[in-house]
PDB file of C-alpha atoms and ligand atoms in Angstrom:
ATOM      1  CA  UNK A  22      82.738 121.105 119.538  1.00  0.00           C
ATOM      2  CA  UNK A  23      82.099 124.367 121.732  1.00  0.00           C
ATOM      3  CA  UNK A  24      78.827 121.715 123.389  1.00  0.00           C
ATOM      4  CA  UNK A  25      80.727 118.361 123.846  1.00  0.00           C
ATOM      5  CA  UNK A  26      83.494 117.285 126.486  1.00  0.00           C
ATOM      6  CA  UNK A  27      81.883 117.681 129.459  1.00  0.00           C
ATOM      7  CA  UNK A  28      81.023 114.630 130.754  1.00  0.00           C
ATOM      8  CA  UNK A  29      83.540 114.110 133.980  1.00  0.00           C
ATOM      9  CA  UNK A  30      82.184 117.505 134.929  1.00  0.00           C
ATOM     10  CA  UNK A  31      78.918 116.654 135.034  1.00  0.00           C
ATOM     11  CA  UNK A  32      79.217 113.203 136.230  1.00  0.00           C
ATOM     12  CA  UNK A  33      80.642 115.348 139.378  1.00  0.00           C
ATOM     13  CA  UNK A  34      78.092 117.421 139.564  1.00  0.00           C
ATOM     14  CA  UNK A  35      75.818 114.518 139.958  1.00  0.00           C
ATOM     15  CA  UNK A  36      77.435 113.361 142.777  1.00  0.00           C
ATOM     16  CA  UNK A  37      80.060 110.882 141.400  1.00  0.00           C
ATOM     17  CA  UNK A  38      83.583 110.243 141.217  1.00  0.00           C
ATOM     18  CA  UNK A  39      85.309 108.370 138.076  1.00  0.00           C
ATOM     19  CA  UNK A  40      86.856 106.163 140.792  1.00  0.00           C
ATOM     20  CA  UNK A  41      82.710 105.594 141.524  1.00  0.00           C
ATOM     21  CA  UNK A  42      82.692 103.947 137.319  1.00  0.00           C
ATOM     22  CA  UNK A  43      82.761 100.365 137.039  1.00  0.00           C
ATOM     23  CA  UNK A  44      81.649  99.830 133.984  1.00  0.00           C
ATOM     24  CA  UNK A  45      82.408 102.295 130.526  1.00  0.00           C
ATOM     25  CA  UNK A  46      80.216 100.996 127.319  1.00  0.00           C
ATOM     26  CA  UNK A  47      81.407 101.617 124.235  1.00  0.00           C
ATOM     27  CA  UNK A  48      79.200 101.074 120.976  1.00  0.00           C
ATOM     28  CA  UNK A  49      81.861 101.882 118.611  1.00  0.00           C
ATOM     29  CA  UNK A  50      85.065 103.577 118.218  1.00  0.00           C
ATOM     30  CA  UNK A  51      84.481 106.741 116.493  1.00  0.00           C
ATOM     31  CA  UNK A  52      86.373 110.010 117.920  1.00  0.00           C
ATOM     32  CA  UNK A  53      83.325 111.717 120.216  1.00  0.00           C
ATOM     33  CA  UNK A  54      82.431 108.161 121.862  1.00  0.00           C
ATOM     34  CA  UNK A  55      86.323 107.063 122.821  1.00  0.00           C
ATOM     35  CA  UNK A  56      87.817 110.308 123.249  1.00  0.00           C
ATOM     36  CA  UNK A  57      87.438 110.672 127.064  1.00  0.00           C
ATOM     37  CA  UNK A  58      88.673 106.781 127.598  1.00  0.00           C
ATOM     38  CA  UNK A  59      92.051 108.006 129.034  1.00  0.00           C
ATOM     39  CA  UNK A  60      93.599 111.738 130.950  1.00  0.00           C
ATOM     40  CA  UNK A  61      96.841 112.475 130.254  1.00  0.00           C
ATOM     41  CA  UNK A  62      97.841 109.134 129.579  1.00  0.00           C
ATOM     42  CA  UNK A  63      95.848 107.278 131.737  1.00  0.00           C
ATOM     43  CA  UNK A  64      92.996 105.541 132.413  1.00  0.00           C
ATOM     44  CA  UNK A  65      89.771 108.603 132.889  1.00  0.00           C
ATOM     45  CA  UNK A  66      87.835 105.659 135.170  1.00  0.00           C
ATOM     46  CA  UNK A  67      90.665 103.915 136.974  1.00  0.00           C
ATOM     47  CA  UNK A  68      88.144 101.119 138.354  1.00  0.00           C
ATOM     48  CA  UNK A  69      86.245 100.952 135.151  1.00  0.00           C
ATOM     49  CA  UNK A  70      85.958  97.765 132.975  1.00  0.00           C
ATOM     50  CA  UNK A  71      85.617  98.788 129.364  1.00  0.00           C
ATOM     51  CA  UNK A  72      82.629  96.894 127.318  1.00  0.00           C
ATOM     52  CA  UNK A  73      83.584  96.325 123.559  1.00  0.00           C
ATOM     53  CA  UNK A  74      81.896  94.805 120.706  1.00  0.00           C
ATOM     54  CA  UNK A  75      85.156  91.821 119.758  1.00  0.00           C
ATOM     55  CA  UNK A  76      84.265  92.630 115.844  1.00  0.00           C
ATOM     56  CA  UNK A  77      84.611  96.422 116.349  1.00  0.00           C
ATOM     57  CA  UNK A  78      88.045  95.895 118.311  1.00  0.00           C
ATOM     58  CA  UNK A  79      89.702  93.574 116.200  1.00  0.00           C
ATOM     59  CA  UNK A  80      89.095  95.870 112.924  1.00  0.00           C
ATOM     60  CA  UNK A  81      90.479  98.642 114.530  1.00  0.00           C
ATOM     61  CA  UNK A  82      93.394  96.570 115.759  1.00  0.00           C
ATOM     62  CA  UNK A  83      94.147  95.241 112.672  1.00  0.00           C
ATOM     63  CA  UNK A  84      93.847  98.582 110.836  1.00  0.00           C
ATOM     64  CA  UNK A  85      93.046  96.949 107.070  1.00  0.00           C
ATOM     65  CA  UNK A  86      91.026  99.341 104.409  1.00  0.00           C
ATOM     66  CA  UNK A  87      90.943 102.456 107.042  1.00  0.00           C
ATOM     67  CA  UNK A  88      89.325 105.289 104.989  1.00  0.00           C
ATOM     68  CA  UNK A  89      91.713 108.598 104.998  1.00  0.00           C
ATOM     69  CA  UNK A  90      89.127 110.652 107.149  1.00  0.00           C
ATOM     70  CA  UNK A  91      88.998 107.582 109.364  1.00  0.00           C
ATOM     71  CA  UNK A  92      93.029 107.686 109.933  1.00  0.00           C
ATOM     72  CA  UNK A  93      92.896 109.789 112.911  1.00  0.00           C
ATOM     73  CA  UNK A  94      90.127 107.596 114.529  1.00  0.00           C
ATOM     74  CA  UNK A  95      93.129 104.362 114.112  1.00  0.00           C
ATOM     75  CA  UNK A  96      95.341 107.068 115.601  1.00  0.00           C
ATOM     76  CA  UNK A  97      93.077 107.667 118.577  1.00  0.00           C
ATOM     77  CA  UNK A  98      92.078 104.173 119.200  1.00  0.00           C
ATOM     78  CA  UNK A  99      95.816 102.788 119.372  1.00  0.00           C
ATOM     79  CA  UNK A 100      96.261 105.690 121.828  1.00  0.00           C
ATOM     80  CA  UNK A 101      93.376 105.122 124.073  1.00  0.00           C
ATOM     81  CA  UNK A 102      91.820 101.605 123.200  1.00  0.00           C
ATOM     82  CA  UNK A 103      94.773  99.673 122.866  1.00  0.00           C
ATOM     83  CA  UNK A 104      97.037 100.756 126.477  1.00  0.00           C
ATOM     84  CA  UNK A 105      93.028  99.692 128.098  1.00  0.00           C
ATOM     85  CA  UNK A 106      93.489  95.923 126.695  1.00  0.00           C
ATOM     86  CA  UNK A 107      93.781  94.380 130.290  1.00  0.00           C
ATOM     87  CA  UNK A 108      90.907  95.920 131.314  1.00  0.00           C
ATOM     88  CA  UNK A 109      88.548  95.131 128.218  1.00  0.00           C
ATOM     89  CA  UNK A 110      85.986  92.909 128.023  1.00  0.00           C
ATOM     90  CA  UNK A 111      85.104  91.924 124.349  1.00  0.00           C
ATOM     91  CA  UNK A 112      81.139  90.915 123.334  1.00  0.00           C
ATOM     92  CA  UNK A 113      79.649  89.520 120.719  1.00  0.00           C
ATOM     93  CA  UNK A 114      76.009  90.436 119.552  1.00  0.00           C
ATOM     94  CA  UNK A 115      73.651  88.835 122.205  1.00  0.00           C
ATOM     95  CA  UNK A 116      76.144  88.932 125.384  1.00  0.00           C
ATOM     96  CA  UNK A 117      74.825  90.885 128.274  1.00  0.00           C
ATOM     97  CA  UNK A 118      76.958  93.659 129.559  1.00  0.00           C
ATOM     98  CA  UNK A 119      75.140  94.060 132.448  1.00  0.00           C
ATOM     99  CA  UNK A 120      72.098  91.620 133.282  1.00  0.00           C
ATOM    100  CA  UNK A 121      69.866  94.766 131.573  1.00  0.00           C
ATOM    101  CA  UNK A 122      71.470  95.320 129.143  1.00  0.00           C
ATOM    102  CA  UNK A 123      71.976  93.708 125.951  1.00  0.00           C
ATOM    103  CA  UNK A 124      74.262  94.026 122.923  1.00  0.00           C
ATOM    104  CA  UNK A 125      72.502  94.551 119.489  1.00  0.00           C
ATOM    105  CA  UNK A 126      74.273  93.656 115.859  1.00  0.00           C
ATOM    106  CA  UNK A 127      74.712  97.280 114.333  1.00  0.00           C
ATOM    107  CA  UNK A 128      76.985  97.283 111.962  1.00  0.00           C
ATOM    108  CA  UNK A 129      77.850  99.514 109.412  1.00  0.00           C
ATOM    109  CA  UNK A 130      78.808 102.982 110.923  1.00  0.00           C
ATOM    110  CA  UNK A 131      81.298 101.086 111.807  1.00  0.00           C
ATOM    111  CA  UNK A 132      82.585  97.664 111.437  1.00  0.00           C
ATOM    112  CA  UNK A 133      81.061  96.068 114.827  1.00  0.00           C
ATOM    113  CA  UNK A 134      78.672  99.154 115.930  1.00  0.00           C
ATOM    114  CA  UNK A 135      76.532  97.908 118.874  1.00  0.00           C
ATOM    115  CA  UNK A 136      72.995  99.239 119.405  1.00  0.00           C
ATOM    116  CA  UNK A 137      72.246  98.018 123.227  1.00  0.00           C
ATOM    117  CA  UNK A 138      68.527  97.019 124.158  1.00  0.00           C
ATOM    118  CA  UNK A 139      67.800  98.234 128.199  1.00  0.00           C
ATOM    119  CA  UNK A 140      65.206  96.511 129.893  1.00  0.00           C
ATOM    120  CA  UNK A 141      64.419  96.809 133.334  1.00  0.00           C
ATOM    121  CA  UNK A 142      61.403  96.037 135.945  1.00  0.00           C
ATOM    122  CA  UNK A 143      58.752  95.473 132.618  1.00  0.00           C
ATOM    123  CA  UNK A 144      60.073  98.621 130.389  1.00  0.00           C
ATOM    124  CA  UNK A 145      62.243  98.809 127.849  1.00  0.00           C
ATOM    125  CA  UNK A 146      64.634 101.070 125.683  1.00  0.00           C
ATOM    126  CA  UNK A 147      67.095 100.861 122.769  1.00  0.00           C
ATOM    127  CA  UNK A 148      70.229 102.878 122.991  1.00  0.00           C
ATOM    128  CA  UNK A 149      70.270 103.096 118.877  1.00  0.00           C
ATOM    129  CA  UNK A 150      74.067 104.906 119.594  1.00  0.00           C
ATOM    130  CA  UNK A 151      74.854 106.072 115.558  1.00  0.00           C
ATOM    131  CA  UNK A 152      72.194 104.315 113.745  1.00  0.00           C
ATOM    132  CA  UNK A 153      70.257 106.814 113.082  1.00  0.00           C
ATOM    133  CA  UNK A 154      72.269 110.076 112.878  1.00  0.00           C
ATOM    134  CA  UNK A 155      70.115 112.626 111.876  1.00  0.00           C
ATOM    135  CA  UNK A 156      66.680 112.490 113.838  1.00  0.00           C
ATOM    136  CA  UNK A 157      64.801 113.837 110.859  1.00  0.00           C
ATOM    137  CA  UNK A 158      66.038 112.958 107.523  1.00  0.00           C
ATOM    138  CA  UNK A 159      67.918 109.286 109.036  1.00  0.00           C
ATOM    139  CA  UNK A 160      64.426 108.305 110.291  1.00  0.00           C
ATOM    140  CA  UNK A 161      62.730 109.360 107.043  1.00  0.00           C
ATOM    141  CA  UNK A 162      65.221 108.277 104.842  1.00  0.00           C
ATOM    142  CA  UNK A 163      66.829 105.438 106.478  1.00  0.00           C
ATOM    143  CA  UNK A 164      68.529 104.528 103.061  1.00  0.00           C
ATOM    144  CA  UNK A 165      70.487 107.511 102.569  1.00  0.00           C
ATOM    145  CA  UNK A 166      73.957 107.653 102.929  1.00  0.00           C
ATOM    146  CA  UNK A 167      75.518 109.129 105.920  1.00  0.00           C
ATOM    147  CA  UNK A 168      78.944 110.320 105.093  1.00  0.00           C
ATOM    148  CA  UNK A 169      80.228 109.153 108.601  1.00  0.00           C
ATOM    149  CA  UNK A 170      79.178 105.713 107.828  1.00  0.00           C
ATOM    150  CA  UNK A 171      82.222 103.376 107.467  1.00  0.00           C
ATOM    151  CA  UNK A 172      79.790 101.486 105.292  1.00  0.00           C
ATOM    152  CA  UNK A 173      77.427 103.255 104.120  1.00  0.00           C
ATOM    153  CA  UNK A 174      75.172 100.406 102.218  1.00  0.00           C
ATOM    154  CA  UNK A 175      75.522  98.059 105.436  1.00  0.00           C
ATOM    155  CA  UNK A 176      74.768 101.192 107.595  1.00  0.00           C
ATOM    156  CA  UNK A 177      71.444 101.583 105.806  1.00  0.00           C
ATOM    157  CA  UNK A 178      70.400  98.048 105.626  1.00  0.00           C
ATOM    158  CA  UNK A 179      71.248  98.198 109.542  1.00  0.00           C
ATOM    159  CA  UNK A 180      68.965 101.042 110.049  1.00  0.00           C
ATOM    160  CA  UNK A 181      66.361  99.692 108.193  1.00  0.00           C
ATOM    161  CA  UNK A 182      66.121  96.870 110.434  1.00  0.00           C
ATOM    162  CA  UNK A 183      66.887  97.822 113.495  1.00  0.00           C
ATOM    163  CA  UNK A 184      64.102 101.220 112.866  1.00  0.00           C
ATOM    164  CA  UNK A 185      61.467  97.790 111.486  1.00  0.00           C
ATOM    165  CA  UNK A 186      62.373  96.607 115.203  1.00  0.00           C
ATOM    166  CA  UNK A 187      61.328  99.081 117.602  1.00  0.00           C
ATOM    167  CA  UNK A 188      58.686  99.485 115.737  1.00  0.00           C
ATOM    168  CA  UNK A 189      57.527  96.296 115.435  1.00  0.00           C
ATOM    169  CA  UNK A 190      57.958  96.117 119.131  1.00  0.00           C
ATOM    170  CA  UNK A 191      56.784  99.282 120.357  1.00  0.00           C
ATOM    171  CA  UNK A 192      60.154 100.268 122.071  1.00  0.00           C
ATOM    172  CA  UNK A 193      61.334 103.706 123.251  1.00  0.00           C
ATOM    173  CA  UNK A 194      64.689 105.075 121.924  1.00  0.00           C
ATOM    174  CA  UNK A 195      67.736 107.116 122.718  1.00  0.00           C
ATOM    175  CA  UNK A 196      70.121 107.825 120.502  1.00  0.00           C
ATOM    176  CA  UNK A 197      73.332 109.630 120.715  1.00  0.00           C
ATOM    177  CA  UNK A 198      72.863 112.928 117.932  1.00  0.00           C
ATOM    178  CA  UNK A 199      69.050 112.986 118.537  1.00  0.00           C
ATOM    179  CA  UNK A 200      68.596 116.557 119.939  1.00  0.00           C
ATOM    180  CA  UNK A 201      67.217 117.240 123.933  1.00  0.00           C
ATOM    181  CA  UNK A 202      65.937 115.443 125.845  1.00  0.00           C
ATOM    182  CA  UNK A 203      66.871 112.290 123.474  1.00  0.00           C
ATOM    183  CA  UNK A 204      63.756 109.956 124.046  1.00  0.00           C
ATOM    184  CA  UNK A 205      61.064 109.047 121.909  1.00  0.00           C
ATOM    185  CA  UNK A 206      59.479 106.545 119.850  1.00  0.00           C
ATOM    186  CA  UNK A 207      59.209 105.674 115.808  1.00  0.00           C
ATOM    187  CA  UNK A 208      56.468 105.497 113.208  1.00  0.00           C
ATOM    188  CA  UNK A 209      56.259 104.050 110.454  1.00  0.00           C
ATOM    189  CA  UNK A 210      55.749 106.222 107.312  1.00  0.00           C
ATOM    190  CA  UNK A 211      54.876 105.401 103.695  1.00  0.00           C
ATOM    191  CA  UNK A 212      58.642 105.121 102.584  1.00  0.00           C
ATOM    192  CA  UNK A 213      60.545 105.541 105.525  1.00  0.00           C
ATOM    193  CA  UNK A 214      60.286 106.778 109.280  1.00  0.00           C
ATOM    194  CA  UNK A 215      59.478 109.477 112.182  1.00  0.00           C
ATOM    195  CA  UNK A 216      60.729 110.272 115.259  1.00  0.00           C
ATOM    196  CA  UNK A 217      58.394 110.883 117.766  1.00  0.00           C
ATOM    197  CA  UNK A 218      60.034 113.246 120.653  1.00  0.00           C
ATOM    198  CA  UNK A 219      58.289 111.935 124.097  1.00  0.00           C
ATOM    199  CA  UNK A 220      59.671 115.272 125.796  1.00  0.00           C
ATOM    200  CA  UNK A 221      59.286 115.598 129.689  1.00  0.00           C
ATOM    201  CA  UNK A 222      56.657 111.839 129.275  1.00  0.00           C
ATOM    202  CA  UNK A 223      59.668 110.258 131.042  1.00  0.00           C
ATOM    203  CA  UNK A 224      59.879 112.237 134.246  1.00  0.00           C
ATOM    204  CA  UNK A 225      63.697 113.138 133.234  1.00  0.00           C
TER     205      UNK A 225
HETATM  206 ZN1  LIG B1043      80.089 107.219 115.162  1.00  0.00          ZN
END
């Protein structure tokens, strides 16, 4: 992708080091969120402890009813997961990854997909990761299959709920395909969905 992959040159540019890391997130093992785990064969954020959901892990380890366009994903996670073992730390739903910041059930993209729920001095904000893929037709349509959904009716259910949620709650999201500058909030519509783009509200 002629826009992706530039993330340790950035992270430079803002005045950090990948020795500075000491904690990497990961919501799920997909290709664009696990690619820049490792640099020619080693670890991309030597002092980095790698967060995990334990369901997502295992079903990549064990490597049981992998799709054929999701063969090269195994292939990538036994290359860069796997040699990170000693320095994973595995969650389940619930577990805090950092007092903040909280790991949400999201399965269905893939088999343990996290959404994580930020909340900090009063405010909060849900990191909805690959919920919601497409920030118009996935928010208006949350039952429509995605074709990059590992399971595409669990996906939707998922989305369903988690979009019900923030809703419900009145919580700001992120999300990682959800064009510049990423933030915003959801309404409810008759059948489905909106995202509401809060722009420059944020002070980014
Ligand atoms: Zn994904």
């Amino acid at each position: 992708m002629p826009t992706a992959g530039f993330f340790n040159h950035l992270l430079h540019n803002a005045g950090y080091r990948a020795e500075d890391i000491s904690i990497v997130a990961i919501s799920h093992c997909h290709p664009d969120h696990i690619g820049n785990l490792m640099t020619s064969g080693a670890a991309t954020f030597p002092n980095a402890e790698v967060l995990l959901g334990k369901h997502e892990y295992e079903c990549w380890d064990r490597g049981e009813n992998i799709s054929d366009m999701r063969k090269p994903t195994k292939a990538l996670f036994d290359k860069v997961v796997v040699p990170l073992h000693d320095r994973l730390r595995l969650l389940q739903p619930g577990d805090n990854l950092v007092p903040e910041l909280t790991a949400v059930e999201a399965f269905g993209h893939s088999a343990g997909h996290f959404c994580f729920h930020l909340e900090s001095e009063g405010q909060r904000l849900m990191l909805l990761n690959d919920t919601v893929p497409h920030y118009v037709t996935s928010f208006a349509h949350p039952q429509w299959h995605f074709s990059m959904d590992d399971n595409p009716d669990a996906a939707a259910v998922t989305r369903q709920r988690i979009l019900d949620l923030v809703v419900a709650e009145d919580i700001p999201v992120t999300g990682f395909h959800i064009p510049f500058p990423s933030l915003g909030f959801v309404e409810k519509k008759e059948n489905g969905f909106e995202f509401r783009a809060a722009t420059y509200q944020f002070n980014i």
